[in-house]
Short mmCIF file of C-alpha atoms and ligand atoms in Angstrom, two decimals:
data_model
loop_
_atom_site.label_atom_id
_atom_site.label_comp_id
_atom_site.label_asym_id
_atom_site.label_seq_id
_atom_site.Cartn_x
_atom_site.Cartn_y
_atom_site.Cartn_z
CA MET A 1 86.18 38.12 136.93
CA LYS A 2 90.25 37.03 136.49
CA HIS A 3 91.32 33.36 135.36
CA LEU A 4 91.89 31.07 138.15
CA ILE A 5 94.82 28.77 138.17
CA MET A 6 94.75 26.05 140.85
CA ILE A 7 98.07 24.40 142.33
CA GLY A 8 98.37 22.11 144.23
CA ALA A 9 99.45 18.26 145.26
CA PRO A 10 97.76 15.12 144.19
CA GLY A 11 94.25 15.48 146.91
CA SER A 12 94.72 18.85 148.04
CA GLY A 13 91.15 19.93 147.04
CA LYS A 14 91.61 21.29 143.26
CA GLY A 15 88.62 19.25 141.68
CA THR A 16 86.74 20.02 144.83
CA GLN A 17 86.85 23.90 145.11
CA ALA A 18 86.77 23.86 140.79
CA GLU A 19 83.21 22.27 140.71
CA LYS A 20 81.64 24.78 143.81
CA LEU A 21 82.75 27.93 142.22
CA ALA A 22 82.15 27.06 138.95
CA ALA A 23 78.49 25.90 139.88
CA GLU A 24 78.15 28.83 142.31
CA LYS A 25 80.52 31.51 140.32
CA LYS A 26 79.98 31.22 136.78
CA TYR A 27 83.45 30.05 136.32
CA ASN A 28 84.54 27.90 133.38
CA HIS A 29 86.18 24.58 134.62
CA VAL A 30 88.58 22.70 132.59
CA SER A 31 90.82 19.83 134.10
CA THR A 32 93.56 18.32 132.22
CA GLY A 33 93.26 15.14 134.28
CA ASP A 34 89.38 14.94 133.11
CA LEU A 35 89.99 15.80 129.56
CA LEU A 36 92.94 12.87 129.44
CA ARG A 37 90.36 10.74 131.60
CA ALA A 38 87.94 11.16 128.86
CA GLU A 39 90.46 10.23 125.83
CA VAL A 40 90.91 7.23 127.54
CA ALA A 41 87.60 6.34 128.42
CA LYS A 42 86.93 6.51 124.54
CA ALA A 43 90.16 4.15 123.63
CA SER A 44 91.22 7.52 120.91
CA GLU A 45 94.30 7.26 119.74
CA LEU A 46 95.38 9.75 121.88
CA GLY A 47 93.73 8.03 124.83
CA LEU A 48 95.63 4.60 124.11
CA ARG A 49 99.00 6.57 123.90
CA VAL A 50 98.26 8.27 127.59
CA LYS A 51 96.68 5.32 129.45
CA ALA A 52 99.67 3.82 130.98
CA ILE A 53 101.32 7.00 131.63
CA MET A 54 98.36 8.05 133.79
CA GLU A 55 98.04 4.44 135.52
CA SER A 56 101.27 4.58 136.73
CA GLY A 57 100.94 8.39 137.76
CA GLU A 58 103.34 9.84 135.75
CA LEU A 59 103.05 13.36 133.32
CA VAL A 60 101.78 12.85 130.53
CA SER A 61 104.24 15.05 127.53
CA ASP A 62 103.75 18.51 127.86
CA ALA A 63 102.87 19.18 124.09
CA VAL A 64 99.92 16.79 124.18
CA VAL A 65 98.42 18.03 127.53
CA LEU A 66 99.00 21.54 125.54
CA GLU A 67 97.20 20.75 122.23
CA LEU A 68 94.44 18.91 124.11
CA LEU A 69 93.71 22.23 126.90
CA LYS A 70 93.85 24.49 123.67
CA ALA A 71 91.21 22.23 121.76
CA ASN A 72 88.75 22.62 125.04
CA ILE A 73 88.99 26.26 126.02
CA ASP A 74 87.47 29.39 124.78
CA LEU A 75 89.27 32.66 126.61
CA ALA A 76 86.35 35.18 124.79
CA SER A 77 83.60 33.11 127.08
CA ASP A 78 83.61 33.85 130.49
CA ALA A 79 86.84 33.19 133.10
CA TYR A 80 88.23 29.73 133.06
CA ILE A 81 89.27 27.43 136.09
CA PHE A 82 92.17 25.88 135.21
CA ASP A 83 92.98 22.59 137.09
CA GLY A 84 95.78 20.73 137.07
CA TYR A 85 97.12 22.82 134.55
CA PRO A 86 100.28 23.69 135.05
CA ARG A 87 102.47 21.17 136.27
CA ASN A 88 105.77 22.63 135.52
CA ILE A 89 107.50 25.51 135.44
CA ASP A 90 107.71 24.82 131.07
CA GLN A 91 103.60 23.99 131.16
CA ALA A 92 103.44 27.74 132.96
CA LYS A 93 105.54 29.60 130.24
CA ALA A 94 103.14 27.81 127.34
CA LEU A 95 100.39 28.82 129.50
CA ASN A 96 101.08 32.48 129.73
CA ALA A 97 102.41 32.28 125.73
CA GLN A 98 100.35 30.58 124.19
CA ILE A 99 96.79 30.90 125.97
CA LEU A 100 96.59 34.15 128.29
CA GLY A 101 98.74 36.42 126.70
CA ASP A 102 97.89 39.85 128.72
CA THR A 103 94.58 38.36 130.14
CA ASP A 104 94.26 38.72 133.95
CA TYR A 105 94.91 35.77 136.48
CA THR A 106 96.07 35.01 139.73
CA ALA A 107 97.68 31.50 140.36
CA VAL A 108 96.35 29.96 143.93
CA TYR A 109 98.56 27.40 145.90
CA PHE A 110 96.59 25.03 147.90
CA VAL A 111 99.47 24.27 151.02
CA ILE A 112 98.55 21.08 152.89
CA ASP A 113 100.56 18.06 154.10
CA THR A 114 100.97 15.46 151.96
CA GLU A 115 100.22 13.28 154.37
CA VAL A 116 96.51 13.32 154.78
CA LEU A 117 96.36 12.95 150.82
CA VAL A 118 96.80 9.19 150.67
CA GLU A 119 93.44 8.89 152.63
CA ARG A 120 91.48 10.91 150.84
CA LEU A 121 92.42 10.09 147.30
CA THR A 122 91.73 6.40 148.32
CA ASN A 123 88.53 7.00 149.81
CA ARG A 124 87.27 9.52 146.60
CA ARG A 125 84.79 8.23 144.42
CA VAL A 126 83.40 10.38 141.39
CA CYS A 127 80.77 10.37 139.28
CA LYS A 128 80.37 8.97 136.16
CA ASP A 129 78.46 10.78 134.65
CA CYS A 130 78.71 14.39 136.12
CA GLY A 131 82.06 14.12 137.61
CA ALA A 132 80.98 15.15 141.06
CA ILE A 133 83.35 14.48 143.42
CA TYR A 134 82.94 12.24 146.53
CA ASN A 135 85.12 10.93 150.02
CA LEU A 136 83.94 7.95 151.74
CA VAL A 137 85.53 9.62 155.21
CA GLY A 138 83.11 12.28 155.58
CA MET A 139 81.71 13.44 152.34
CA ALA A 140 80.43 9.87 151.51
CA PRO A 141 77.19 10.22 149.04
CA LYS A 142 73.80 9.66 150.55
CA LYS A 143 73.14 6.22 149.10
CA ALA A 144 76.24 3.80 148.87
CA GLY A 145 77.61 4.01 144.55
CA ILE A 146 75.05 6.30 143.47
CA CYS A 147 75.57 10.27 142.69
CA ASP A 148 73.69 12.33 144.94
CA LYS A 149 73.29 14.76 142.20
CA CYS A 150 72.43 12.73 139.00
CA SER A 151 72.11 9.42 139.95
CA GLY A 152 75.07 8.44 137.62
CA GLU A 153 77.46 5.47 139.02
CA LEU A 154 80.12 6.68 141.05
CA PHE A 155 83.77 4.97 140.10
CA HIS A 156 86.87 4.50 142.01
CA ARG A 157 89.92 6.17 140.00
CA LYS A 158 92.70 3.32 138.43
CA ASP A 159 95.24 6.11 140.09
CA ASP A 160 94.19 6.70 143.49
CA ASN A 161 96.04 3.07 144.36
CA GLU A 162 98.66 3.67 147.28
CA GLU A 163 101.08 3.15 145.34
CA VAL A 164 100.54 4.95 142.36
CA ILE A 165 99.05 8.34 144.64
CA ARG A 166 102.69 7.95 146.45
CA ASN A 167 104.23 8.53 142.59
CA ARG A 168 101.81 11.18 141.95
CA ILE A 169 102.89 13.06 145.04
CA ASP A 170 106.93 12.10 144.22
CA VAL A 171 106.28 13.79 140.64
CA TYR A 172 104.51 17.04 142.17
CA ASN A 173 107.32 17.62 145.08
CA GLY A 174 109.70 17.10 142.34
CA THR A 175 107.92 19.88 139.40
CA VAL A 176 106.19 22.45 141.80
CA GLU A 177 108.54 24.41 142.99
CA PRO A 178 109.78 26.57 140.42
CA MET A 179 106.78 27.10 139.23
CA LEU A 180 105.85 28.53 142.20
CA ASN A 181 108.41 30.47 141.96
CA TYR A 182 107.90 31.83 138.58
CA TYR A 183 104.27 32.91 139.47
CA ALA A 184 105.69 34.84 142.93
CA GLU A 185 108.09 36.57 140.91
CA LEU A 186 104.99 37.72 138.55
CA ASN A 187 103.57 38.58 141.23
CA ARG A 188 100.62 36.35 140.75
CA LEU A 189 100.41 33.71 143.69
CA GLU A 190 98.11 33.73 146.18
CA LYS A 191 98.54 30.80 149.27
CA ILE A 192 95.87 29.29 150.82
CA ASP A 193 95.77 26.51 153.89
CA VAL A 194 93.26 23.99 152.50
CA ALA A 195 93.77 21.51 155.47
CA GLY A 196 90.36 22.46 156.91
CA GLY A 197 86.99 21.17 155.11
CA LYS A 198 85.50 21.85 151.62
CA GLU A 199 83.25 24.82 153.24
CA ASN A 200 85.96 27.10 155.00
CA THR A 201 88.17 26.50 152.10
CA PHE A 202 85.86 27.64 150.12
CA LYS A 203 85.39 30.48 152.14
CA THR A 204 89.80 31.16 152.00
CA LEU A 205 89.53 30.88 148.35
CA LEU A 206 86.84 33.18 147.29
CA SER A 207 88.71 35.32 149.98
CA VAL A 208 91.89 35.49 147.93
CA ILE A 209 90.38 35.60 144.39
CA GLY A 210 87.93 38.92 145.45
P1 LIG B 301 94.38 15.22 137.60
O1 LIG B 301 93.15 14.20 137.22
O2 LIG B 301 94.47 16.29 137.68
O3 LIG B 301 94.97 14.27 138.54
P2 LIG B 301 95.87 15.39 140.34
O4 LIG B 301 96.72 16.31 139.87
O5 LIG B 301 96.69 14.17 140.48
O6 LIG B 301 95.04 15.87 141.37
P3 LIG B 301 93.44 14.91 142.08
O7 LIG B 301 92.45 14.92 140.63
O8 LIG B 301 93.80 13.53 142.13
O9 LIG B 301 93.16 15.65 143.35
P4 LIG B 301 92.08 17.38 143.58
O10 LIG B 301 93.37 18.10 143.49
O11 LIG B 301 91.75 17.12 142.06
O12 LIG B 301 91.25 16.52 144.48
P5 LIG B 301 89.77 16.55 144.21
O13 LIG B 301 89.31 17.88 144.78
O14 LIG B 301 89.40 15.20 143.61
O15 LIG B 301 96.07 14.26 136.91
C1 LIG B 301 95.73 12.79 136.88
C2 LIG B 301 96.38 12.03 135.79
O16 LIG B 301 96.49 13.07 134.54
C3 LIG B 301 98.16 12.87 135.92
O17 LIG B 301 98.82 11.71 136.99
C4 LIG B 301 99.10 12.89 134.60
O18 LIG B 301 99.25 11.27 134.35
C5 LIG B 301 97.82 13.32 133.80
N1 LIG B 301 97.49 14.79 133.64
C6 LIG B 301 96.56 15.52 134.51
N2 LIG B 301 97.20 16.88 133.96
C7 LIG B 301 98.38 17.03 133.33
C8 LIG B 301 99.29 17.86 132.89
N3 LIG B 301 98.93 19.35 133.55
N4 LIG B 301 100.90 17.71 132.14
C9 LIG B 301 100.84 16.09 132.63
N5 LIG B 301 99.79 15.38 132.39
C10 LIG B 301 98.85 15.54 133.23
O19 LIG B 301 90.00 15.94 146.32
C11 LIG B 301 90.44 14.88 146.65
C12 LIG B 301 89.92 13.89 147.78
O20 LIG B 301 89.59 14.32 148.77
C13 LIG B 301 87.97 13.85 146.94
O21 LIG B 301 87.61 12.31 147.82
C14 LIG B 301 87.48 14.68 148.36
O22 LIG B 301 86.27 14.48 148.27
C15 LIG B 301 88.64 15.19 149.21
N6 LIG B 301 88.23 16.66 149.44
C16 LIG B 301 88.58 17.37 149.40
N7 LIG B 301 88.48 18.71 149.59
C17 LIG B 301 88.90 18.61 150.94
C18 LIG B 301 88.78 19.05 151.93
N8 LIG B 301 88.88 20.42 152.26
N9 LIG B 301 88.96 18.35 153.53
C19 LIG B 301 88.59 17.02 153.32
N10 LIG B 301 88.71 16.51 152.36
C20 LIG B 301 88.63 16.83 150.98
#
């Protein structure tokens, strides 16, 4: 299996699809956002440094994220889904040079109109224990505030408020193009429409990753 790089705006469904793909197709899922949030939750020295940056919707420094990523993957095991990394052209080049090397991969770009993202993210809820992702509109848990899968408590991410969401989208729009061009020139880029529901998107995703 090839490694998979997911590129898409905040709320485009990277985490949702990665969770499903990891459960059904034996990928390892690594999300730099989740790794950083775990550092914030345990109030590590790194977590304390990045907390305010994340809460404002800006990007954490490339060097910090790269080190954290390297410390949490083992490419000798099964294929990986990289969710939320890379975020800019320098991260894309670092991923190729320092992590992927000659290994095979596909970069999948999640195409969506940014107008729907604010609604998706303000209604997102995530399980504190297993990380399962819900939405109060359309993908709600059976019991309010409780995870269907593990009965963990659901929470609302601090950066999922409208002002910060809009900044995250601006940050994304300011960095994505050179990265897309980079993967297109390497003949690694697949684009998928992710405006449909979770299951439709999953089918489309499977059709491009083979
Ligand atoms: P991160 O955690 O990566 O957040 P993000 O990129 O903003 O992405 P999200 O997790 O918000 O969205 P998603 O695409 O995974 O959507 P989801 O599947 O949950 O990063 C957070 C912060 O960490 C950054 O702002 C930055 O500070 C820092 N950071 C992280 N990586 C970094 C890096 N590489 N460099 C520097 N800094 C970094 O879906 C969203 C909602 O929509 C859910 O409610 C879901 O149920 C719903 N939904 C999903 N799919 C569908 C569908 N098809 N139809 C309808 N609803 C859907």
